[in-house]
Tab-separated table of C-alpha atoms in Angstrom:
chain	number	residue	atom	x	y	z
A	19	MET	CA	21.296	67.493	24.058
A	20	LYS	CA	21.823	67.245	20.309
A	21	ILE	CA	23.514	64.500	18.360
A	22	ILE	CA	25.716	63.285	15.685
A	23	SER	CA	26.149	65.122	12.374
A	24	LYS	CA	25.063	68.316	10.819
A	25	ASN	CA	23.175	66.516	8.124
A	26	PHE	CA	22.319	63.041	7.012
A	27	LYS	CA	24.584	63.164	3.972
A	28	LEU	CA	27.604	63.696	6.168
A	29	LEU	CA	26.478	60.896	8.440
A	30	SER	CA	26.206	58.545	5.497
A	31	VAL	CA	29.763	59.429	4.600
A	32	PHE	CA	30.627	58.854	8.236
A	33	LEU	CA	29.364	55.282	8.072
A	34	LEU	CA	31.337	54.623	4.912
A	35	VAL	CA	34.470	56.082	6.442
A	36	LEU	CA	34.054	54.013	9.569
A	37	GLY	CA	34.034	50.781	7.592
A	38	ILE	CA	37.841	50.670	7.568
A	39	THR	CA	40.177	51.955	10.268
A	40	GLY	CA	43.623	51.135	11.487
A	41	CYS	CA	46.212	49.029	9.583
A	42	SER	CA	48.040	45.704	9.700
A	43	ASP	CA	50.737	44.184	7.510
A	44	ASP	CA	50.138	41.443	4.907
A	45	ASP	CA	52.686	38.704	4.124
A	46	ASP	CA	54.625	41.100	1.930
A	47	GLY	CA	54.926	43.648	4.714
A	48	ASN	CA	52.532	46.039	2.983
A	49	PRO	CA	50.029	47.802	5.273
A	50	GLN	CA	46.493	46.405	4.967
A	51	PRO	CA	43.319	47.990	6.276
A	52	THR	CA	41.666	46.493	9.349
A	53	VAL	CA	37.898	45.997	8.931
A	54	CYS	CA	35.782	47.832	11.503
A	55	THR	CA	33.082	45.408	12.673
A	56	ALA	CA	31.199	47.847	14.909
A	57	ASP	CA	27.534	48.078	13.905
A	58	ALA	CA	25.010	50.194	15.814
A	59	GLY	CA	22.054	48.205	14.480
A	60	THR	CA	18.585	49.735	14.528
A	61	LEU	CA	15.990	50.913	17.030
A	62	THR	CA	12.194	51.042	17.093
A	63	ALA	CA	10.451	53.787	19.066
A	64	THR	CA	8.053	52.613	21.766
A	65	THR	CA	5.605	55.167	20.372
A	66	SER	CA	6.064	57.625	17.545
A	67	SER	CA	4.247	60.441	19.345
A	68	VAL	CA	3.780	61.369	22.992
A	69	SER	CA	2.325	64.405	24.754
A	70	LEU	CA	3.885	66.370	27.573
A	71	SER	CA	2.077	65.526	30.792
A	72	GLY	CA	2.766	67.511	33.916
A	73	GLY	CA	5.458	69.317	31.982
A	74	THR	CA	7.475	66.249	30.956
A	75	ALA	CA	7.354	63.271	28.630
A	76	THR	CA	9.310	60.033	28.533
A	77	ILE	CA	10.433	58.764	25.160
A	78	SER	CA	12.036	55.364	24.635
A	79	ALA	CA	13.013	52.806	22.030
A	80	THR	CA	13.807	49.102	21.753
A	81	ALA	CA	16.878	47.597	20.079
A	82	ASN	CA	16.066	45.286	17.185
A	83	GLY	CA	18.852	42.774	17.968
A	84	ASP	CA	21.079	43.593	14.994
A	85	ILE	CA	23.810	45.413	16.891
A	86	VAL	CA	27.486	44.304	16.689
A	87	ILE	CA	29.712	45.340	19.577
A	88	PRO	CA	33.449	44.644	19.242
A	89	ALA	CA	35.331	43.541	22.341
A	90	ASN	CA	35.856	46.291	24.895
A	91	TYR	CA	33.497	48.665	23.001
A	92	ASP	CA	30.673	50.582	24.663
A	93	VAL	CA	27.074	51.220	23.685
A	94	THR	CA	25.812	54.749	24.224
A	95	TYR	CA	22.283	55.895	23.426
A	96	VAL	CA	22.190	59.468	22.222
A	97	LEU	CA	19.157	61.784	22.157
A	98	THR	CA	19.014	64.502	19.541
A	99	SER	CA	16.436	67.194	18.844
A	100	GLY	CA	15.284	68.887	15.685
A	101	THR	CA	16.522	68.428	12.168
A	102	ASN	CA	19.950	69.838	13.043
A	103	LEU	CA	20.533	66.879	15.364
A	104	VAL	CA	21.625	68.843	18.402
A	105	ILE	CA	22.729	66.462	21.151
A	106	GLU	CA	20.435	66.821	24.146
A	107	ASP	CA	21.367	63.821	26.294
A	108	ALA	CA	23.194	60.491	26.324
A	109	GLY	CA	22.988	57.415	28.482
A	110	ALA	CA	23.244	53.676	28.883
A	111	ASN	CA	19.540	53.079	28.107
A	112	PRO	CA	17.368	54.149	25.161
A	113	SER	CA	14.971	56.085	27.395
A	114	PHE	CA	14.937	59.805	28.091
A	115	THR	CA	12.748	62.399	29.796
A	116	VAL	CA	12.213	65.720	28.032
A	117	ASP	CA	10.396	68.874	29.080
A	118	GLU	CA	9.830	70.604	25.756
A	119	ALA	CA	7.767	69.730	22.708
A	120	GLY	CA	9.513	68.972	19.448
A	121	LEU	CA	11.017	66.250	17.286
A	122	TYR	CA	13.486	63.994	19.071
A	123	THR	CA	15.480	61.005	17.843
A	124	ILE	CA	17.156	58.256	19.850
A	125	HIS	CA	20.328	56.905	18.220
A	126	THR	CA	22.690	54.053	19.083
A	127	LEU	CA	26.419	54.759	19.146
A	128	VAL	CA	28.883	51.850	19.292
A	129	ALA	CA	32.374	53.132	20.096
A	130	GLU	CA	35.299	52.815	22.454
A	131	THR	CA	34.450	55.484	25.014
A	132	SER	CA	36.111	54.096	28.182
A	133	ASP	CA	39.795	53.415	27.497
A	134	ASN	CA	41.605	56.580	26.575
A	135	THR	CA	44.707	54.552	25.749
A	136	ASP	CA	42.911	52.767	22.905
A	137	ALA	CA	43.663	54.113	19.437
A	138	ASN	CA	39.899	54.196	18.723
A	139	PHE	CA	38.984	56.067	21.893
A	140	LEU	CA	36.115	58.530	21.314
A	141	ASP	CA	36.110	61.222	23.995
A	142	LEU	CA	32.455	62.102	24.691
A	143	SER	CA	33.378	64.583	27.424
A	144	VAL	CA	33.708	67.266	24.758
A	145	ILE	CA	29.949	67.209	24.204
A	146	ASN	CA	28.047	70.212	25.549
A	147	PHE	CA	24.411	69.188	25.709
A	148	GLY	CA	22.160	71.602	23.869
A	149	THR	CA	25.050	73.001	21.833
A	150	THR	CA	27.174	70.242	20.337
A	151	THR	CA	25.826	68.733	17.149
A	152	GLY	CA	26.310	65.354	15.632
A	153	GLY	CA	28.458	67.045	13.027
A	154	ASP	CA	30.859	68.047	15.758
A	155	VAL	CA	31.157	64.452	16.931
A	156	LEU	CA	31.519	63.291	13.339
A	157	GLY	CA	34.479	65.630	13.033
A	158	LEU	CA	36.168	63.897	15.957
A	159	VAL	CA	35.610	60.459	14.456
A	160	THR	CA	36.700	61.234	10.913
A	161	SER	CA	39.643	63.450	11.819
A	162	ASN	CA	41.045	60.733	14.089
A	163	ASN	CA	40.131	57.828	11.768
A	164	LEU	CA	38.283	56.041	14.569
A	165	CYS	CA	36.320	52.799	14.297
A	166	ALA	CA	32.765	53.481	15.510
A	167	SER	CA	29.179	53.082	14.320
A	168	LEU	CA	26.119	55.255	14.652
A	169	ASP	CA	22.485	54.431	13.860
A	170	VAL	CA	21.866	57.529	11.774
A	171	THR	CA	18.141	57.045	11.242
A	172	GLY	CA	17.511	56.222	14.861
A	173	ALA	CA	14.054	56.117	16.400
A	174	PRO	CA	12.234	59.438	15.881
A	175	VAL	CA	9.573	60.520	18.381
A	176	GLN	CA	7.376	63.599	18.106
A	177	VAL	CA	6.713	65.173	21.509
A	178	THR	CA	3.626	67.348	21.451
A	179	PHE	CA	2.092	69.941	23.749
A	180	THR	CA	-1.409	70.241	22.382
A	181	VAL	CA	-4.023	72.838	23.199
A	182	VAL	CA	-5.568	70.217	25.510
A	183	ASP	CA	-2.253	69.703	27.320
A	184	LEU	CA	-1.860	73.462	27.593
A	185	ALA	CA	-5.341	73.841	29.099
A	186	ILE	CA	-4.670	71.123	31.663
A	187	ASN	CA	-1.218	72.494	32.481
A	188	ALA	CA	-2.671	75.994	32.920
A	189	GLY	CA	-5.240	74.746	35.427
A	190	PHE	CA	-8.385	74.912	33.270
A	191	THR	CA	-9.775	71.817	34.940
A	192	SER	CA	-13.411	72.549	34.068
A	193	LEU	CA	-12.565	72.898	30.388
A	194	ALA	CA	-10.570	69.674	30.542
A	195	ALA	CA	-13.491	67.903	32.234
A	196	ALA	CA	-15.908	69.132	29.583
A	197	LEU	CA	-13.587	68.019	26.778
A	198	THR	CA	-13.311	64.592	28.393
A	199	ALA	CA	-17.064	64.287	28.926
A	200	THR	CA	-17.714	64.999	25.242
A	201	ASP	CA	-14.832	62.952	23.796
A	202	LEU	CA	-13.311	66.077	22.268
A	203	VAL	CA	-9.865	65.481	23.770
A	204	SER	CA	-8.719	63.357	20.829
A	205	VAL	CA	-10.064	65.935	18.358
A	206	LEU	CA	-8.074	68.786	19.893
A	207	GLN	CA	-4.994	66.609	20.148
A	208	GLY	CA	-5.030	66.389	16.360
A	209	ASP	CA	-2.795	68.251	13.951
A	210	GLY	CA	-4.865	71.444	13.904
A	211	PRO	CA	-3.967	74.195	13.908
A	212	PHE	CA	-6.607	75.348	16.376
A	213	THR	CA	-7.328	78.730	17.881
A	214	VAL	CA	-9.034	78.095	21.220
A	215	PHE	CA	-10.825	80.630	23.410
A	216	ALA	CA	-10.562	78.903	26.793
A	217	PRO	CA	-13.146	79.821	29.457
A	218	THR	CA	-11.917	80.017	33.029
A	219	ASN	CA	-13.098	77.563	35.667
A	220	ASP	CA	-15.417	80.256	37.067
A	221	ALA	CA	-16.941	80.750	33.635
A	222	PHE	CA	-17.695	77.034	33.310
A	223	THR	CA	-19.119	76.900	36.815
A	224	ALA	CA	-21.492	79.740	35.912
A	225	LEU	CA	-22.614	77.855	32.791
A	226	LEU	CA	-23.220	74.600	34.663
A	227	ASN	CA	-25.117	76.387	37.417
A	228	ALA	CA	-27.278	78.265	34.912
A	229	THR	CA	-28.115	75.200	32.811
A	230	GLY	CA	-28.139	72.480	35.453
A	231	LEU	CA	-25.818	70.369	33.325
A	232	ASP	CA	-23.879	67.595	35.058
A	233	LEU	CA	-20.740	66.717	33.094
A	234	ASN	CA	-20.652	63.325	34.794
A	235	ASN	CA	-24.195	62.449	33.805
A	236	LEU	CA	-25.004	63.881	30.386
A	237	SER	CA	-27.839	62.583	28.248
A	238	ALA	CA	-27.147	62.131	24.528
A	239	ASP	CA	-28.828	65.462	23.740
A	240	GLU	CA	-26.956	67.239	26.530
A	241	GLU	CA	-23.646	65.817	25.357
A	242	ALA	CA	-24.357	67.030	21.826
A	243	LEU	CA	-25.188	70.491	23.197
A	244	VAL	CA	-22.040	70.730	25.335
A	245	THR	CA	-19.950	69.477	22.400
A	246	ASN	CA	-21.330	72.222	20.175
A	247	ILE	CA	-20.783	74.855	22.873
A	248	LEU	CA	-17.160	73.770	23.269
A	249	LEU	CA	-16.580	73.767	19.519
A	250	ASN	CA	-18.010	77.277	19.432
A	251	HIS	CA	-14.766	78.265	21.203
A	252	VAL	CA	-12.544	76.662	18.552
A	253	ILE	CA	-11.462	78.024	15.185
A	254	VAL	CA	-10.208	75.132	13.096
A	255	GLY	CA	-7.371	75.535	10.615
A	256	SER	CA	-5.899	78.817	11.844
A	257	ASN	CA	-3.522	80.196	14.454
A	258	ILE	CA	-5.120	83.578	15.149
A	259	THR	CA	-3.024	85.734	17.438
A	260	SER	CA	-4.287	88.622	19.532
A	261	SER	CA	-2.444	91.033	17.241
A	262	ASP	CA	-4.236	89.496	14.258
A	263	LEU	CA	-7.576	90.283	15.885
A	264	VAL	CA	-6.564	93.808	16.838
A	265	SER	CA	-5.289	94.579	13.346
A	266	LEU	CA	-8.599	93.399	11.845
A	267	GLY	CA	-10.609	95.511	14.276
A	268	SER	CA	-13.840	93.577	13.954
A	269	GLY	CA	-15.325	90.853	11.821
A	270	TYR	CA	-16.534	87.295	11.629
A	271	VAL	CA	-14.774	83.940	11.705
A	272	ASN	CA	-16.188	80.418	11.594
A	273	THR	CA	-15.954	78.127	14.599
A	274	GLY	CA	-15.996	74.346	14.803
A	275	ALA	CA	-19.605	74.407	16.045
A	276	THR	CA	-22.400	73.727	13.588
A	277	GLY	CA	-25.912	74.987	12.952
A	278	PRO	CA	-28.596	74.198	10.350
A	279	ASN	CA	-27.467	71.903	7.540
A	280	ASP	CA	-24.223	71.359	9.486
A	281	ALA	CA	-23.014	74.826	8.483
A	282	ASN	CA	-20.276	76.134	10.760
A	283	LEU	CA	-21.377	78.833	13.179
A	284	SER	CA	-19.909	82.311	12.993
A	285	LEU	CA	-18.140	84.240	15.751
A	286	TYR	CA	-18.154	88.043	15.820
A	287	PHE	CA	-15.162	89.808	17.335
A	288	ASP	CA	-14.817	93.496	18.155
A	289	THR	CA	-11.549	95.041	19.372
A	290	SER	CA	-12.712	98.631	19.837
A	291	ASN	CA	-12.637	98.132	23.618
A	292	GLY	CA	-10.496	95.113	24.382
A	293	VAL	CA	-11.406	91.948	22.500
A	294	VAL	CA	-15.068	90.988	22.838
A	295	LEU	CA	-16.571	87.860	21.286
A	296	ASN	CA	-20.232	87.777	20.245
A	297	GLY	CA	-20.810	90.796	22.434
A	298	GLN	CA	-20.507	88.843	25.675
A	299	SER	CA	-17.165	87.162	26.284
A	300	ASN	CA	-14.039	89.210	26.950
A	301	VAL	CA	-10.560	87.972	26.134
A	302	ASP	CA	-8.175	88.272	29.087
A	303	THR	CA	-5.473	90.493	27.614
A	304	ASN	CA	-3.001	89.143	30.173
A	305	ASN	CA	-3.548	85.583	28.968
A	306	VAL	CA	-3.347	85.610	25.191
A	307	ASP	CA	-1.183	83.857	22.625
A	308	LEU	CA	-0.494	80.789	24.760
A	309	MET	CA	1.286	78.581	22.238
A	310	ALA	CA	0.879	74.845	21.790
A	311	THR	CA	2.332	72.622	19.110
A	312	ASN	CA	-1.043	72.395	17.356
A	313	GLY	CA	-2.507	75.798	18.030
A	314	ILE	CA	-2.908	78.856	20.183
A	315	VAL	CA	-5.035	79.559	23.264
A	316	HIS	CA	-6.612	82.780	24.522
A	317	VAL	CA	-8.371	82.921	27.899
A	318	VAL	CA	-11.939	84.310	28.055
A	319	ASN	CA	-14.040	85.279	31.065
A	320	GLU	CA	-17.358	83.792	29.894
A	321	VAL	CA	-18.512	80.729	28.030
A	322	ILE	CA	-19.521	81.870	24.533
A	323	ASP	CA	-23.183	81.017	23.953
A	324	LEU	CA	-24.310	79.468	20.683
A	325	PRO	CA	-25.210	82.539	18.591
A	326	THR	CA	-28.658	83.385	17.280
A	327	ILE	CA	-29.592	85.827	14.540
A	328	ALA	CA	-30.244	88.295	17.357
A	329	THR	CA	-26.663	87.816	18.583
A	330	PHE	CA	-25.230	89.053	15.313
A	331	ALA	CA	-27.812	91.794	14.830
A	332	THR	CA	-27.229	93.281	18.268
A	333	THR	CA	-23.444	92.963	18.477
A	334	ASN	CA	-22.550	94.578	15.157
A	335	PRO	CA	-23.033	98.350	15.499
A	336	ALA	CA	-23.492	98.644	11.725
A	337	LEU	CA	-26.847	96.842	12.106
A	338	SER	CA	-28.233	99.003	14.926
A	339	THR	CA	-31.043	100.502	12.821
A	340	LEU	CA	-32.191	97.043	11.804
A	341	VAL	CA	-32.413	96.153	15.497
A	342	ALA	CA	-34.389	99.342	16.124
A	343	ALA	CA	-36.768	98.341	13.325
A	344	LEU	CA	-37.272	94.890	14.854
A	345	GLN	CA	-37.958	96.448	18.236
A	346	TYR	CA	-40.396	99.006	16.854
A	347	ALA	CA	-42.300	96.454	14.798
A	348	ASP	CA	-42.847	94.505	18.023
A	349	THR	CA	-44.670	97.502	19.554
A	350	GLY	CA	-47.558	96.965	17.150
A	351	THR	CA	-49.151	93.725	16.001
A	352	PRO	CA	-46.266	92.110	14.124
A	353	THR	CA	-46.681	89.100	11.856
A	354	VAL	CA	-44.143	87.391	14.111
A	355	PRO	CA	-42.691	88.615	17.416
A	356	TYR	CA	-39.418	89.665	15.868
A	357	ILE	CA	-37.031	89.992	18.787
A	358	ALA	CA	-38.306	86.798	20.423
A	359	THR	CA	-38.132	84.894	17.145
A	360	VAL	CA	-34.604	85.892	16.116
A	361	SER	CA	-33.459	85.194	19.684
A	362	ASP	CA	-35.020	81.713	19.832
A	363	VAL	CA	-32.456	78.937	19.278
A	364	ALA	CA	-35.278	76.575	18.277
A	365	ALA	CA	-36.921	78.927	15.761
A	366	GLY	CA	-36.505	78.799	12.016
A	367	PRO	CA	-34.151	78.384	10.433
A	368	PHE	CA	-34.437	81.683	8.578
A	369	THR	CA	-32.350	83.477	6.009
A	370	VAL	CA	-32.152	87.199	6.791
A	371	PHE	CA	-30.995	89.871	4.365
A	372	ALA	CA	-29.818	92.485	6.856
A	373	PRO	CA	-29.566	96.113	5.678
A	374	VAL	CA	-26.693	98.113	7.128
A	375	ASP	CA	-27.425	101.414	8.867
A	376	ASP	CA	-26.539	103.407	5.752
A	377	ALA	CA	-29.275	101.565	3.873
A	378	PHE	CA	-31.840	103.044	6.267
A	379	LEU	CA	-30.360	106.346	7.216
A	380	ASP	CA	-29.667	109.709	5.713
A	381	GLY	CA	-28.067	112.456	7.709
A	382	THR	CA	-30.819	114.907	6.736
A	383	ASN	CA	-33.978	112.874	6.184
A	384	GLY	CA	-33.643	110.079	8.748
A	385	ILE	CA	-35.157	106.583	8.411
A	386	LEU	CA	-35.786	105.385	4.842
A	387	ALA	CA	-34.545	108.684	3.502
A	388	GLU	CA	-35.699	107.969	-0.045
A	389	LEU	CA	-39.295	107.921	1.261
A	390	GLY	CA	-38.774	111.068	3.280
A	391	LEU	CA	-39.540	109.414	6.621
A	392	SER	CA	-38.037	110.973	9.700
A	393	GLY	CA	-37.888	107.913	11.955
A	394	PHE	CA	-39.899	105.204	13.667
A	395	GLY	CA	-43.247	106.367	15.035
A	396	GLU	CA	-46.965	106.585	14.427
A	397	GLY	CA	-47.083	110.238	13.480
A	398	THR	CA	-47.162	111.861	10.061
A	399	GLY	CA	-43.897	111.382	8.181
A	400	GLU	CA	-42.802	108.538	10.447
A	401	LEU	CA	-42.357	104.828	9.755
A	402	ASN	CA	-45.160	103.213	11.713
A	403	ALA	CA	-45.118	99.730	13.229
A	404	ALA	CA	-47.387	98.184	10.586
A	405	THR	CA	-45.239	99.434	7.707
A	406	THR	CA	-42.081	98.433	9.559
A	407	ASP	CA	-43.545	94.935	9.881
A	408	ALA	CA	-44.254	94.795	6.140
A	409	VAL	CA	-40.726	96.003	5.314
A	410	LEU	CA	-39.047	93.507	7.629
A	411	LEU	CA	-40.964	90.587	6.113
A	412	MET	CA	-39.343	91.410	2.741
A	413	HIS	CA	-35.965	90.565	4.273
A	414	ILE	CA	-36.784	87.135	5.686
A	415	VAL	CA	-36.846	83.806	3.851
A	416	SER	CA	-37.749	80.459	5.346
A	417	GLY	CA	-34.818	78.017	5.404
A	418	ASN	CA	-31.067	78.310	5.841
A	419	ILE	CA	-29.796	79.545	2.459
A	420	GLN	CA	-26.038	80.073	2.346
A	421	SER	CA	-24.611	82.363	-0.345
A	422	SER	CA	-23.485	79.399	-2.452
A	423	GLU	CA	-27.101	78.163	-2.488
A	424	LEU	CA	-28.672	81.469	-3.514
A	425	PRO	CA	-30.923	80.789	-6.522
A	426	ASN	CA	-30.893	82.750	-9.743
A	427	GLY	CA	-34.442	84.035	-10.090
A	428	THR	CA	-37.453	84.352	-7.831
A	429	VAL	CA	-36.983	84.164	-4.087
A	430	GLY	CA	-40.063	84.028	-1.910
A	431	THR	CA	-39.662	86.165	1.201
A	432	LEU	CA	-42.258	86.186	3.977
A	433	GLY	CA	-43.469	89.511	2.556
A	434	GLY	CA	-43.474	88.747	-1.158
A	435	ASP	CA	-41.295	87.759	-4.085
A	436	ILE	CA	-37.952	89.328	-4.953
A	437	THR	CA	-35.493	88.439	-7.715
A	438	ALA	CA	-32.001	87.210	-6.949
A	439	ASP	CA	-29.019	87.353	-9.274
A	440	ASN	CA	-26.433	84.893	-7.947
A	441	THR	CA	-23.812	86.080	-10.435
A	442	ASN	CA	-23.869	89.780	-9.571
A	443	PHE	CA	-25.023	89.093	-6.002
A	444	THR	CA	-28.007	91.413	-6.136
A	445	LEU	CA	-31.615	91.359	-4.950
A	446	THR	CA	-34.295	93.294	-6.850
A	447	ASP	CA	-37.630	94.087	-5.253
A	448	ALA	CA	-41.022	94.586	-6.925
A	449	ASN	CA	-40.244	98.298	-7.310
A	450	SER	CA	-37.146	97.543	-9.420
A	451	ARG	CA	-34.912	98.724	-6.585
A	452	VAL	CA	-31.620	96.831	-6.504
A	453	SER	CA	-29.900	95.824	-3.257
A	454	ASN	CA	-26.310	94.624	-3.396
A	455	ILE	CA	-25.293	91.727	-1.174
A	456	VAL	CA	-22.064	92.714	0.605
A	457	THR	CA	-19.824	89.821	-0.438
A	458	SER	CA	-17.499	90.203	2.546
A	459	LEU	CA	-20.456	89.893	4.941
A	460	VAL	CA	-22.285	86.777	3.848
A	461	ASP	CA	-22.921	83.421	5.527
A	462	ILE	CA	-23.010	84.867	9.043
A	463	GLN	CA	-24.274	81.618	10.515
A	464	ALA	CA	-26.365	81.313	13.661
A	465	VAL	CA	-28.108	78.319	15.211
A	466	ASN	CA	-31.489	79.554	13.961
A	467	GLY	CA	-30.505	80.854	10.552
A	468	VAL	CA	-28.043	82.715	8.408
A	469	VAL	CA	-27.526	86.440	7.786
A	470	HIS	CA	-26.354	88.159	4.609
A	471	VAL	CA	-25.695	91.906	4.784
A	472	ILE	CA	-27.151	94.134	2.035
A	473	ASP	CA	-26.696	97.823	1.189
A	474	LYS	CA	-30.326	98.858	0.457
A	475	VAL	CA	-33.620	98.203	2.198
A	476	ILE	CA	-36.013	95.928	0.298
A	477	LEU	CA	-39.498	97.481	0.071
A	478	PRO	CA	-42.892	95.885	-0.497
A	479	ALA	CA	-44.592	96.564	-3.838
A	480	GLN	CA	-45.735	100.224	-3.954
């Protein structure tokens, strides 16, 4: 279904050429040009943008009343797609139904298309919808010096198939209901791009059963919670394909959900065994890379919970020793119950400087190798619960301090003061030991605080 002319410059020439066709004699017997009075006028689209619904969309336009139709001429409305103006359809009314997203334009063509004995007859039977371009038709007109008029600009209409439309079309009715209940439909019908991890209907049912939420009767607080949960499945500003994730292996991205100080929450992905999000939700490898005009959708088998500091500590294998330290400290009389606190969505917020495993471990000497400790325990040469508690406190700061807000100077941890250098991104403890903040692993944002990864354990004053 594509239309008139390979490009607008040629069409402009077309209009100029069409101004004069045919000849007649003046009083001296000299041939004189006959003025072509055909004028296609202009159209206004009923709406400039429409979404596919149920797999189709109707686009239409209204004539502005400035058309001029010579006697015995016909009016044909022509639908084109794309910037190459491929003719997709033609008819007697400026209304068409399409089944694919894209840019369409409705044009008016005024020409003699009925009487093949007329010198200005334009044979439209040569048009092959989906193949013939407007340039092809222009060639017929100009080569035969025909009188005709085309509304080159026409009425453009953008037909979209948004991530919301895709979800509805794919049968994710629970997701659609949740988006409607939280007024997020209009957000995800925006320009994007969006990467959406779409939970199945069963996954949403499990969430609603577990929480007792009723999408038809949400309080203001419940609506805010569901909104944030939904946005935790959306990455704004990027089309991230499954191959992108696999090539990265593992890492963090920001979602549209927010935590303390309206900072965007992080999402941890690991592709070592399929694609797993925040350690709980698996991407359905048979339902990935579903493309919409404003983004991409991947299907997941579980609703992704709002992440806590514990979520990121337990899902990243590089932080396993830190988790072991938290667990062991809890076996004694910790200053705070560590696992419960970092898992509590209502706790904090806290800023945690999280040492990687290599900061703790040595292949020969074990835990805190520089101190010659063999591991967690209460025996001689082991890191006992009380000392573990004291060490952990040196890594925790009250408040949600993102990397851009890191001060230059003294930072008060729960265990004592350290010195931060926000230029070199280092932390120095009271023993003059320097820990480097890993710049690629900062601002890992949870609902109860933020994590920055460091390469050396911070120790209390010796």
